[in-house]
Amino acid sequence: MIDKIVAKMPESLSGKEFTYCPGCHHGIVHRLIAEVIDELGIREKTLIVAPVGCSVFAYEFFNVDGTVAPHGRAPAVATGMKRATPDKIVFTYQGDGDLASIGTAEIVHAANRGENITTIFINNAVYGMTGGQMAPTTLLGQKTTTTPYGRDAKANGYPIRMSEMLSTLSGVAYIERVMVTTPQNVIKAKKAIKKAFEAQIKGLGFSLVEVLSTCPTNWGKSPVEAGKWLEENMAKYYPLGVYVDRTKEAE
Amino acid sequence: MKMLFKGSEAIAEAAIRAGCRLYFGYPITPQSELTEYMSRRLPEVGGTFLQAESEVATVNMMYGASCTGKRVMTSTSSPGFSLMMEGISYMAGGELPAVFVNVVRGGPGLGDIQPAQSDYFQATKGGGHGDYRMIVLAPHTIQEAVDLMNLAFDLADKYRMLVTILADGMLGQMMEPVEFPPMRDPNDVPEKDWALTGAKGRPPRKVTSFHIDPYELEKMNLRYQATYKKVEENEVRYEELNTDGADIIVAAYGTMARIVKTVIHMAEKEGIKVGLFRPITLWPFPYKRLNELADTVDTILTVEMSYGQMLEDVRLGVNGKAKTPFYGRSAGVVPTPTEVLDAVKKAIGR
Amino acid sequence: MSTYSVVAAGFGGQGVMLMGKIIAEAAMHDGKKVTWLPSYGPEMRGGTANCTVVISDEDIGSPVVDTPDVVIAMNIPSMIKFEEVLKKDGILLINSSVVDRQPTRKDVKVFKIKANDVADEIGNVKVLNMVALGAFAKASGLITFGSIKKALEETMTGKKKVFLDINIKAVQEGMEKIEKA
């Protein structure tokens, strides 16, 4: 007999089986978002805008109303939703190809308008769904299926730091970069996600949490090796931390 | 009371009166007056105006707004309409209602900013990817444009489809006296049982054009096709003038059709009876009526401000039963009544 | 009257668009059907700007006109451009403050108005368009002073209201000071 339930599936997850590979961090981040939505009691008024990429089915995985945007356009779709129904909580879930490449204009302008939405940005330095091609966030020297000799700055430019770039914009309320490689990091990541949603609930403007994530399949590494590679390489180029926090000023 | 109104501004006011409170847009000539009018007027009626960073963002903002069940629109001109095609395809797949106004200018490419009808194919045959359709309405006067705005929003909601008002630079820029319909209550629209309003006390709703299983995607497509068939059966609209016993019928829409109305008078003085067949819905196109008319006349001349786009639909409708010559000027050059009269005479060997 | 068309043309800053609009609005108040069609785009900058007004008892077909009944030429390029398409026996109204040459057509009725000078005399050269409009009303008989006044009252509202009187005065002066050439 069960005396006490210590962990269960968050109500904000639909229970549909995830389509993610073993060791991929999408699943962890999905759960954290769902827990935050539960804790804030906003499930019944939350709308998700899923991207194009591995997380294209994200709108099916959450037990909330939602849609899937054209590639990169989630911030514009979310803008339309939020402007039409400002009482709803609207968040986008986007990968690096979606947010930092094809959707650069949409994310920059949504952030710059101080659009009162939340974006969860998964940065795994590679295009996952299409089979491991170079992303704008791919590290220098990193081999992908379109940089077989390693990413060369002369040909492909440099890995783009979105959190830093967006943090220069005045409309932003909260930006933090986190990772979910250890239990401690997971706790920190959840706090960041919660803070981002809270910023939206308070109407403070645009909030974004960038989560450095693994892609063991396309990196050609085991889940454990992938976690280690992330910490040793990605976290060095993409420093963790809070980039913007206007939540205190607002209080 | 009649008021002298610029076409672009009249369309904007008519949209507001049709209960539209959400406008997203990006400035482009020759319709920026519509965007500007909305930026002034919407705040007065508790609506929302947002200037997007691009037409690409515009159409996606409309996508998001439409998901919530609210009436939403944009206006643009040809190059901007091209940029919206991606989002239009997604919205069609998501069965989202919305209204687009395309004030067509000369093309292709940057083209010019003068009136043209060269976006006919793009509006009526696709433009975006996939097997989708849009209802396309072509007003020929400002008053008609005003009257069609109500219809546009109603059809969009009724069929969960996109509706495009295909105007041109002339209709957008000219002024005419218009009478507006009364203001409709924006909340007085039928309940949308698919809208994303928050999963409160019900299972979550999803709006999507996506299915990884082709058999499931086919089911979705067959549903779209069934809707399109209903629209084809019920929503064909056209105007006929003088077609009974005409020496020749001219098929023309929008601004071109009103030029033909002048040609009818000019031809009458020379003893030629010219009839006008004016499709109001370019999709669904009035093939059936045109086919009937083809039995009554030897020649159906198509006149366009483009190089033979609607002509293809006219020929499908006529189906070989009459001669189907063509006269058109495009690229922003508007044929004068005299030029059209000459084309009429040539078509009947006078 | 059946259908009449008027082309008003001049330099960008001469207020020909507003002139056309007031003509259309006045005719509307007189119970006529009207269309007003502007030229727009690059030609607005520098060259000649023009608008076409059609006034009719019946529904108006084409707002585009190849042979206008009346041409109001506010500058030389406009006179040269539109003189040749003017209908036979049509009216050519010339702003003789600016146009210092004679038209070549002999089969049209020519009228002149020193629009700039008259406007200057009443205290504001900007109302030269309304001086010309008054002259047009007199020469053509297409619109009445009462309707012009009403159209101006509806247009000159808010901050522009202070200019109402001088605009009305300009119309009256134009009606008086027109000359038949």
JSON list of C-alpha atoms in Angstrom, two decimals, chain B residues 2-4 6 29-30 113-115 169-170 173-177 258-259 261-262 265 334 336-339, chain C residues 21 24-25 28 32-38 40-43 58-67 154:
[
{"chain": "B", "resi": 2, "resn": "LYS", "atom": "CA", "xyz": [-22.66, 59.21, -47.44]},
{"chain": "B", "resi": 3, "resn": "MET", "atom": "CA", "xyz": [-19.10, 60.23, -46.78]},
{"chain": "B", "resi": 4, "resn": "LEU", "atom": "CA", "xyz": [-16.27, 60.75, -49.24]},
{"chain": "B", "resi": 6, "resn": "LYS", "atom": "CA", "xyz": [-10.44, 56.81, -49.61]},
{"chain": "B", "resi": 29, "resn": "THR", "atom": "CA", "xyz": [2.51, 51.29, -50.76]},
{"chain": "B", "resi": 30, "resn": "PRO", "atom": "CA", "xyz": [-0.18, 51.65, -52.08]},
{"chain": "B", "resi": 113, "resn": "ILE", "atom": "CA", "xyz": [3.31, 50.92, -56.93]},
{"chain": "B", "resi": 114, "resn": "GLN", "atom": "CA", "xyz": [0.64, 51.45, -59.57]},
{"chain": "B", "resi": 115, "resn": "PRO", "atom": "CA", "xyz": [-2.59, 49.40, -59.83]},
{"chain": "B", "resi": 169, "resn": "GLY", "atom": "CA", "xyz": [-3.88, 50.29, -56.17]},
{"chain": "B", "resi": 170, "resn": "MET", "atom": "CA", "xyz": [-6.65, 52.25, -57.82]},
{"chain": "B", "resi": 173, "resn": "GLN", "atom": "CA", "xyz": [-6.10, 55.17, -53.53]},
{"chain": "B", "resi": 174, "resn": "MET", "atom": "CA", "xyz": [-9.28, 56.60, -55.04]},
{"chain": "B", "resi": 175, "resn": "MET", "atom": "CA", "xyz": [-12.14, 58.25, -53.17]},
{"chain": "B", "resi": 176, "resn": "GLU", "atom": "CA", "xyz": [-15.86, 57.72, -53.50]},
{"chain": "B", "resi": 177, "resn": "PRO", "atom": "CA", "xyz": [-18.88, 58.48, -51.38]},
{"chain": "B", "resi": 258, "resn": "ARG", "atom": "CA", "xyz": [-15.77, 49.33, -63.80]},
{"chain": "B", "resi": 259, "resn": "ILE", "atom": "CA", "xyz": [-13.76, 50.55, -66.76]},
{"chain": "B", "resi": 261, "resn": "LYS", "atom": "CA", "xyz": [-18.96, 49.70, -67.51]},
{"chain": "B", "resi": 262, "resn": "THR", "atom": "CA", "xyz": [-17.86, 52.92, -69.16]},
{"chain": "B", "resi": 265, "resn": "HIS", "atom": "CA", "xyz": [-21.88, 53.23, -72.82]},
{"chain": "B", "resi": 334, "resn": "VAL", "atom": "CA", "xyz": [-4.32, 50.79, -66.49]},
{"chain": "B", "resi": 336, "resn": "THR", "atom": "CA", "xyz": [-8.21, 53.33, -70.77]},
{"chain": "B", "resi": 337, "resn": "PRO", "atom": "CA", "xyz": [-11.84, 52.94, -71.84]},
{"chain": "B", "resi": 338, "resn": "THR", "atom": "CA", "xyz": [-10.86, 53.79, -75.42]},
{"chain": "B", "resi": 339, "resn": "GLU", "atom": "CA", "xyz": [-8.26, 51.02, -75.51]},
{"chain": "C", "resi": 21, "resn": "LYS", "atom": "CA", "xyz": [-11.10, 66.45, -53.20]},
{"chain": "C", "resi": 24, "resn": "ALA", "atom": "CA", "xyz": [-15.60, 65.87, -55.48]},
{"chain": "C", "resi": 25, "resn": "GLU", "atom": "CA", "xyz": [-17.04, 66.57, -52.06]},
{"chain": "C", "resi": 28, "resn": "MET", "atom": "CA", "xyz": [-21.40, 64.95, -53.73]},
{"chain": "C", "resi": 32, "resn": "LYS", "atom": "CA", "xyz": [-23.99, 63.85, -57.78]},
{"chain": "C", "resi": 33, "resn": "LYS", "atom": "CA", "xyz": [-22.06, 60.59, -57.98]},
{"chain": "C", "resi": 34, "resn": "VAL", "atom": "CA", "xyz": [-18.32, 61.21, -57.80]},
{"chain": "C", "resi": 35, "resn": "THR", "atom": "CA", "xyz": [-14.93, 59.53, -57.94]},
{"chain": "C", "resi": 36, "resn": "TRP", "atom": "CA", "xyz": [-11.57, 61.08, -57.04]},
{"chain": "C", "resi": 37, "resn": "LEU", "atom": "CA", "xyz": [-8.46, 59.39, -58.31]},
{"chain": "C", "resi": 38, "resn": "PRO", "atom": "CA", "xyz": [-4.97, 60.60, -57.46]},
{"chain": "C", "resi": 40, "resn": "TYR", "atom": "CA", "xyz": [0.60, 58.74, -56.63]},
{"chain": "C", "resi": 41, "resn": "GLY", "atom": "CA", "xyz": [4.15, 57.58, -56.24]},
{"chain": "C", "resi": 42, "resn": "PRO", "atom": "CA", "xyz": [7.42, 59.02, -57.49]},
{"chain": "C", "resi": 43, "resn": "GLU", "atom": "CA", "xyz": [5.73, 61.54, -59.76]},
{"chain": "C", "resi": 58, "resn": "GLU", "atom": "CA", "xyz": [-25.34, 58.03, -62.95]},
{"chain": "C", "resi": 59, "resn": "ASP", "atom": "CA", "xyz": [-23.15, 55.35, -61.38]},
{"chain": "C", "resi": 60, "resn": "ILE", "atom": "CA", "xyz": [-19.59, 55.98, -62.46]},
{"chain": "C", "resi": 61, "resn": "GLY", "atom": "CA", "xyz": [-17.77, 53.32, -64.40]},
{"chain": "C", "resi": 62, "resn": "SER", "atom": "CA", "xyz": [-14.18, 54.19, -65.07]},
{"chain": "C", "resi": 63, "resn": "PRO", "atom": "CA", "xyz": [-12.50, 56.62, -62.69]},
{"chain": "C", "resi": 64, "resn": "VAL", "atom": "CA", "xyz": [-9.72, 56.69, -65.29]},
{"chain": "C", "resi": 65, "resn": "VAL", "atom": "CA", "xyz": [-10.32, 59.21, -68.01]},
{"chain": "C", "resi": 66, "resn": "ASP", "atom": "CA", "xyz": [-8.53, 59.50, -71.36]},
{"chain": "C", "resi": 67, "resn": "THR", "atom": "CA", "xyz": [-10.21, 62.70, -72.52]},
{"chain": "C", "resi": 154, "resn": "GLU", "atom": "CA", "xyz": [-16.21, 69.59, -43.21]}
]
